[in-house]
mmCIF file of C-alpha atoms and ligand atoms in Angstrom:
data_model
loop_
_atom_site.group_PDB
_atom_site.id
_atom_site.type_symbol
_atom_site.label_atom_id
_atom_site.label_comp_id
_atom_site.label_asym_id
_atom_site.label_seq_id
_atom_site.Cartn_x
_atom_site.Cartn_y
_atom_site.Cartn_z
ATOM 1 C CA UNK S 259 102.297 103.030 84.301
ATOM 2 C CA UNK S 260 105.683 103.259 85.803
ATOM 3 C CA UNK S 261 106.846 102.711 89.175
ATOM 4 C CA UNK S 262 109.605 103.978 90.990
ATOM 5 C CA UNK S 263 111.507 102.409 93.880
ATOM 6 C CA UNK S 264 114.991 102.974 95.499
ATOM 7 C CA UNK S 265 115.977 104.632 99.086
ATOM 8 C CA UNK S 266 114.611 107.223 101.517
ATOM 9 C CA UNK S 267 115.785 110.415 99.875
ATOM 10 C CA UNK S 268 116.833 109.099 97.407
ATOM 11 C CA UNK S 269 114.785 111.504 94.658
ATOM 12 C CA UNK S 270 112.094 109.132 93.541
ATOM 13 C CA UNK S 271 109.239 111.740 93.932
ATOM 14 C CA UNK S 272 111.204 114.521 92.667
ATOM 15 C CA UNK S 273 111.987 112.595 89.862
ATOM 16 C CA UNK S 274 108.233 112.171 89.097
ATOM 17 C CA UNK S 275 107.468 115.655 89.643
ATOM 18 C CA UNK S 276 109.876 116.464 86.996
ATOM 19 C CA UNK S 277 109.246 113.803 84.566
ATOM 20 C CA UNK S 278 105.334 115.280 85.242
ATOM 21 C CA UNK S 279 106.617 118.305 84.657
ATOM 22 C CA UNK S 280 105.465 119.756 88.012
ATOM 23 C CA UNK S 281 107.463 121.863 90.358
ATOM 24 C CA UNK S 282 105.701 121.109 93.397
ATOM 25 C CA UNK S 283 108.660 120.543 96.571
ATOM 26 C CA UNK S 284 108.846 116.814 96.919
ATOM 27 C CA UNK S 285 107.333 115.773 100.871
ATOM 28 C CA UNK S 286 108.456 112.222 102.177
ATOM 29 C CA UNK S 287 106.383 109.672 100.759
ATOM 30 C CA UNK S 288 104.470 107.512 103.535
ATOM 31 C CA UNK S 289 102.598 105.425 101.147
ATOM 32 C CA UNK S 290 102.625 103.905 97.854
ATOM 33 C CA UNK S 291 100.879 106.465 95.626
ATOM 34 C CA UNK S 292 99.583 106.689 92.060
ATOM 35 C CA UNK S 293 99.331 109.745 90.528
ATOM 36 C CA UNK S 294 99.839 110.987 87.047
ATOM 37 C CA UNK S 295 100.553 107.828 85.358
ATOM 38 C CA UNK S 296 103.107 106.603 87.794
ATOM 39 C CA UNK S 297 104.057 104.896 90.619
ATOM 40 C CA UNK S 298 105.537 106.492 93.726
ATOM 41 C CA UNK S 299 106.904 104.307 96.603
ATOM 42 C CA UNK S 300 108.083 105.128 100.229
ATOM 43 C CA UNK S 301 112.092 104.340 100.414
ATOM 44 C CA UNK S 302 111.534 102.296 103.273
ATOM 45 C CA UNK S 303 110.085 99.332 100.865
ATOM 46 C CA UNK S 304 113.543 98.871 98.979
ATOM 47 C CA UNK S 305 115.097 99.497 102.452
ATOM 48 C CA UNK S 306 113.295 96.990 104.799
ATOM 49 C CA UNK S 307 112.755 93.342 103.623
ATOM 50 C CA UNK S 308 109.576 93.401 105.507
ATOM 51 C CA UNK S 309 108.059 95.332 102.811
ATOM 52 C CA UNK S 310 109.319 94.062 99.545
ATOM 53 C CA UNK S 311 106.377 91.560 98.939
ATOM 54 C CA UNK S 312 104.742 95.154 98.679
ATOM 55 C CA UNK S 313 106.667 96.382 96.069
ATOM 56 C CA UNK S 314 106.636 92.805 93.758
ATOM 57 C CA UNK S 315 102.953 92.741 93.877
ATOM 58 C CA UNK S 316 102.341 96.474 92.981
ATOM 59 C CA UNK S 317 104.735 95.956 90.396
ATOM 60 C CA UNK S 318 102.258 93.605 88.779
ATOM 61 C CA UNK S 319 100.632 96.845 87.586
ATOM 62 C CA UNK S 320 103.174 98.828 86.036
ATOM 63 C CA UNK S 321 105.251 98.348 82.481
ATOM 64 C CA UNK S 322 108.409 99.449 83.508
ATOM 65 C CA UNK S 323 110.067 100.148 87.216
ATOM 66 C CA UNK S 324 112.887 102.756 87.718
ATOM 67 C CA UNK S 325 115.115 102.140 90.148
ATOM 68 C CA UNK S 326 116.602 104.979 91.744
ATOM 69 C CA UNK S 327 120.526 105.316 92.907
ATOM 70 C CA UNK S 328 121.374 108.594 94.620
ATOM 71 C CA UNK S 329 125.034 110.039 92.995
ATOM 72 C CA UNK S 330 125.459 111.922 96.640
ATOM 73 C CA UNK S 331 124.789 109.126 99.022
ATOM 74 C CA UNK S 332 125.990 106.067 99.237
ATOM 75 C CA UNK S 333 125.111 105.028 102.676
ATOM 76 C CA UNK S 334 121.462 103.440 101.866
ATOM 77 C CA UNK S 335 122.667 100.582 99.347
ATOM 78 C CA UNK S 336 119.939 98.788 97.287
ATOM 79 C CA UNK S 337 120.286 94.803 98.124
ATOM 80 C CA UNK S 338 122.581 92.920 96.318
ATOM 81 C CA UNK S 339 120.332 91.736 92.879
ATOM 82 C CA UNK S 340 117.482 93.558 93.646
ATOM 83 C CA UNK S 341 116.212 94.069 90.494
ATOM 84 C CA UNK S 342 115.756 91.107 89.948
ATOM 85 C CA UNK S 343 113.124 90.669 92.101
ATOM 86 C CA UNK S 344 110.828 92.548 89.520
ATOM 87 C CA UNK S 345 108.215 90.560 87.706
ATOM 88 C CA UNK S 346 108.970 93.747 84.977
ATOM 89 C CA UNK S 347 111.958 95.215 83.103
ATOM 90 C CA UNK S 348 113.960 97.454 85.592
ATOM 91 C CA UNK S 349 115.620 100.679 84.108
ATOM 92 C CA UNK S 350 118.243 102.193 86.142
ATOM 93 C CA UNK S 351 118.098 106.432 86.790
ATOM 94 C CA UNK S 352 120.711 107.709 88.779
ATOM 95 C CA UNK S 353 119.487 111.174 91.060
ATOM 96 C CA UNK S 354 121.176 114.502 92.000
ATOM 97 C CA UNK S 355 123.943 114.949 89.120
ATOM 98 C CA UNK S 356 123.683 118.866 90.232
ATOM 99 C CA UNK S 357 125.323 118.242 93.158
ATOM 100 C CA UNK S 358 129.009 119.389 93.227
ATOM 101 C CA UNK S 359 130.624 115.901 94.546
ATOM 102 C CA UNK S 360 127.980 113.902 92.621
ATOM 103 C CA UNK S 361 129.893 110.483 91.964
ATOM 104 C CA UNK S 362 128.155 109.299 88.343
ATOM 105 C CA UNK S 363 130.010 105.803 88.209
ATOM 106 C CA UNK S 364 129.817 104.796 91.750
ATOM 107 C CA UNK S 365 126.365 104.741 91.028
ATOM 108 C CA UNK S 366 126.790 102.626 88.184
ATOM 109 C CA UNK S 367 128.362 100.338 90.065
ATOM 110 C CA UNK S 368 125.571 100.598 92.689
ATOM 111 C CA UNK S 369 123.284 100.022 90.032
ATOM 112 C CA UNK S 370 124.793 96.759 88.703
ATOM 113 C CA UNK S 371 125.813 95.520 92.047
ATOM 114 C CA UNK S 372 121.978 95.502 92.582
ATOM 115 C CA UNK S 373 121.470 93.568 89.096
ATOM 116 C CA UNK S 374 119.708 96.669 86.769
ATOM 117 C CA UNK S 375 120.907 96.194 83.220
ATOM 118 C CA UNK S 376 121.778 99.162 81.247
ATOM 119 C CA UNK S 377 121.612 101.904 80.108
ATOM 120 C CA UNK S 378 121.100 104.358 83.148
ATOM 121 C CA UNK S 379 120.207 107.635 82.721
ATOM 122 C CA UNK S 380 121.838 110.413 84.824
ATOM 123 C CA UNK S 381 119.437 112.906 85.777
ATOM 124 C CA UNK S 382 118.603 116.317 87.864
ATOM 125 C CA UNK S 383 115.382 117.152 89.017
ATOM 126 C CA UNK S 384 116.467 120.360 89.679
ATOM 127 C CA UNK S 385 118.224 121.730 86.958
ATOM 128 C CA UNK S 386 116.198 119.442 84.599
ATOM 129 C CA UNK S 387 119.482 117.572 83.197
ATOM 130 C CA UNK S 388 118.768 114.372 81.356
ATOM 131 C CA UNK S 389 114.916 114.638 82.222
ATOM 132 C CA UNK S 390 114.338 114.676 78.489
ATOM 133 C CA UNK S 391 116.214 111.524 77.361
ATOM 134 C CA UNK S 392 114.332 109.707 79.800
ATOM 135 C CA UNK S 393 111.014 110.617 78.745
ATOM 136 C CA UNK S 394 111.964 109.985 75.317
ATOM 137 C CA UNK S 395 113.315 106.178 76.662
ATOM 138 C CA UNK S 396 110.035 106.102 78.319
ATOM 139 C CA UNK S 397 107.907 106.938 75.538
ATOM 140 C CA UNK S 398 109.369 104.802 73.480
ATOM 141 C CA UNK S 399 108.570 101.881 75.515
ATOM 142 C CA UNK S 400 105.056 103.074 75.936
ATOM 143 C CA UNK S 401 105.489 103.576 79.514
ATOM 144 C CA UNK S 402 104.657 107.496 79.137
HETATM 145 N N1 GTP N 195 119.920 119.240 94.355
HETATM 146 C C1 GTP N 195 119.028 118.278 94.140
HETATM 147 N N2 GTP N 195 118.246 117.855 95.156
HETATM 148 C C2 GTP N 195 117.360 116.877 94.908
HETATM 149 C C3 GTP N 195 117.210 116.279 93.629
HETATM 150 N N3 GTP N 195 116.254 115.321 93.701
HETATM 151 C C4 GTP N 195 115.820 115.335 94.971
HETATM 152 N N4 GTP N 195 116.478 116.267 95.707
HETATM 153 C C5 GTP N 195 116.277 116.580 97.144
HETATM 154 O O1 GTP N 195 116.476 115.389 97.898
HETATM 155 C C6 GTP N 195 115.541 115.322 98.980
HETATM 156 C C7 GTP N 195 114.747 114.027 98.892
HETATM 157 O O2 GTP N 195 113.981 114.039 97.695
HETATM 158 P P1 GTP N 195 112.629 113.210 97.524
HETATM 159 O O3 GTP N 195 112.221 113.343 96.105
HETATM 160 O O4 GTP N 195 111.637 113.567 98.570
HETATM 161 O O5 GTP N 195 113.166 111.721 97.821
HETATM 162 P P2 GTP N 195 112.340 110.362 97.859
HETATM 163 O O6 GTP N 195 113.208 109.343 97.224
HETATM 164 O O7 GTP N 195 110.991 110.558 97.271
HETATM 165 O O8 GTP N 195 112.256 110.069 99.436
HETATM 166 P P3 GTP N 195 111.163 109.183 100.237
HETATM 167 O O9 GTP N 195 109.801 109.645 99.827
HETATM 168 O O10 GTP N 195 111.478 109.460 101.680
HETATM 169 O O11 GTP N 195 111.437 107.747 99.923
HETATM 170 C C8 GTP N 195 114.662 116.570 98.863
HETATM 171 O O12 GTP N 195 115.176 117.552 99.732
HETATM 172 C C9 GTP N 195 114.834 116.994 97.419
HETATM 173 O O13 GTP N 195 114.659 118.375 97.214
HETATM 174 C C10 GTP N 195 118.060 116.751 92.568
HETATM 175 O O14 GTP N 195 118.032 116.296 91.419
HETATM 176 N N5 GTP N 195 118.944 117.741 92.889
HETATM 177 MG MG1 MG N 196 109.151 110.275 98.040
#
């Protein structure tokens, strides 16, 4: 089981629609979900303090959580260290790399800022880039 936090709009469930390999249109997420293996959260729980007890405990039943940094927007930072919160290995995926203006190592930065180790993985949902070197990463850790 994996779960996957980061942002409001950030491309969490488009992420697991691809790495499901469905095409449904992603719809804001207003709960934490489970479906197909994995973990979907809202991006208000990485956004608002209020709710990050949330996240730690449901993180108690996953392997592996992906956090999600956005290569468009910037304006919805994860906290300082954040991933360190995690009672499980954190692997970094960074969202939207289709996007002309899509800024690959400010997200880097975003992602270390908030404490995930490397490697990140770069990834489209929507042209499918890098979708299948994550699965592979995932597989290989069991977590698919
Ligand atoms: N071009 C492009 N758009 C994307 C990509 N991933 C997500 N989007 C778009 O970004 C918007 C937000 O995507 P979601 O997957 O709903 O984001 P989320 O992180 O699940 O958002 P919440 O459920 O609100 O936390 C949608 O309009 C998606 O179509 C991508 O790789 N490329
Ligand atoms: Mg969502």
């Amino acid at each position: 089981m994996i779960m996957i936090v980061g942002p409001v709009g950030a491309g969490k469930t488009s992420l697991m629609n691809a790495l499901n390999r469905n095409c449904l249109k992603a719809e804001k997420t207003q709960s934490i979900c489970f479906t197909g293996g994995m973990i979907d959260t809202p991006g208000e729980y990485a956004q608002i303090p209020r709710f990050y007890s949330a996240l730690m405990v449901t993180a108690t039943q996953a392997k592996l959580v992906i956090m999600v940094q956005d290569s468009t927007d910037f304006s919805k930072p994860l906290p300082p260290g954040f991933a360190g919160m995690f009672p499980r290995p954190v692997t970094g995926v960074i969202t939207k790399i289709d996007i002309a203006g899509s800024d690959n190592s400010k997200a880097q930065n975003c992602l270390k800022q908030a404490g995930v180790k490397e490697p990140y993985f770069s990834v489209s949902a929507q042209s499918g880039a890098g979708i299948a070197e994550l699965t592979n990463y995932l597989m290989e850790r069991g977590c698919k």
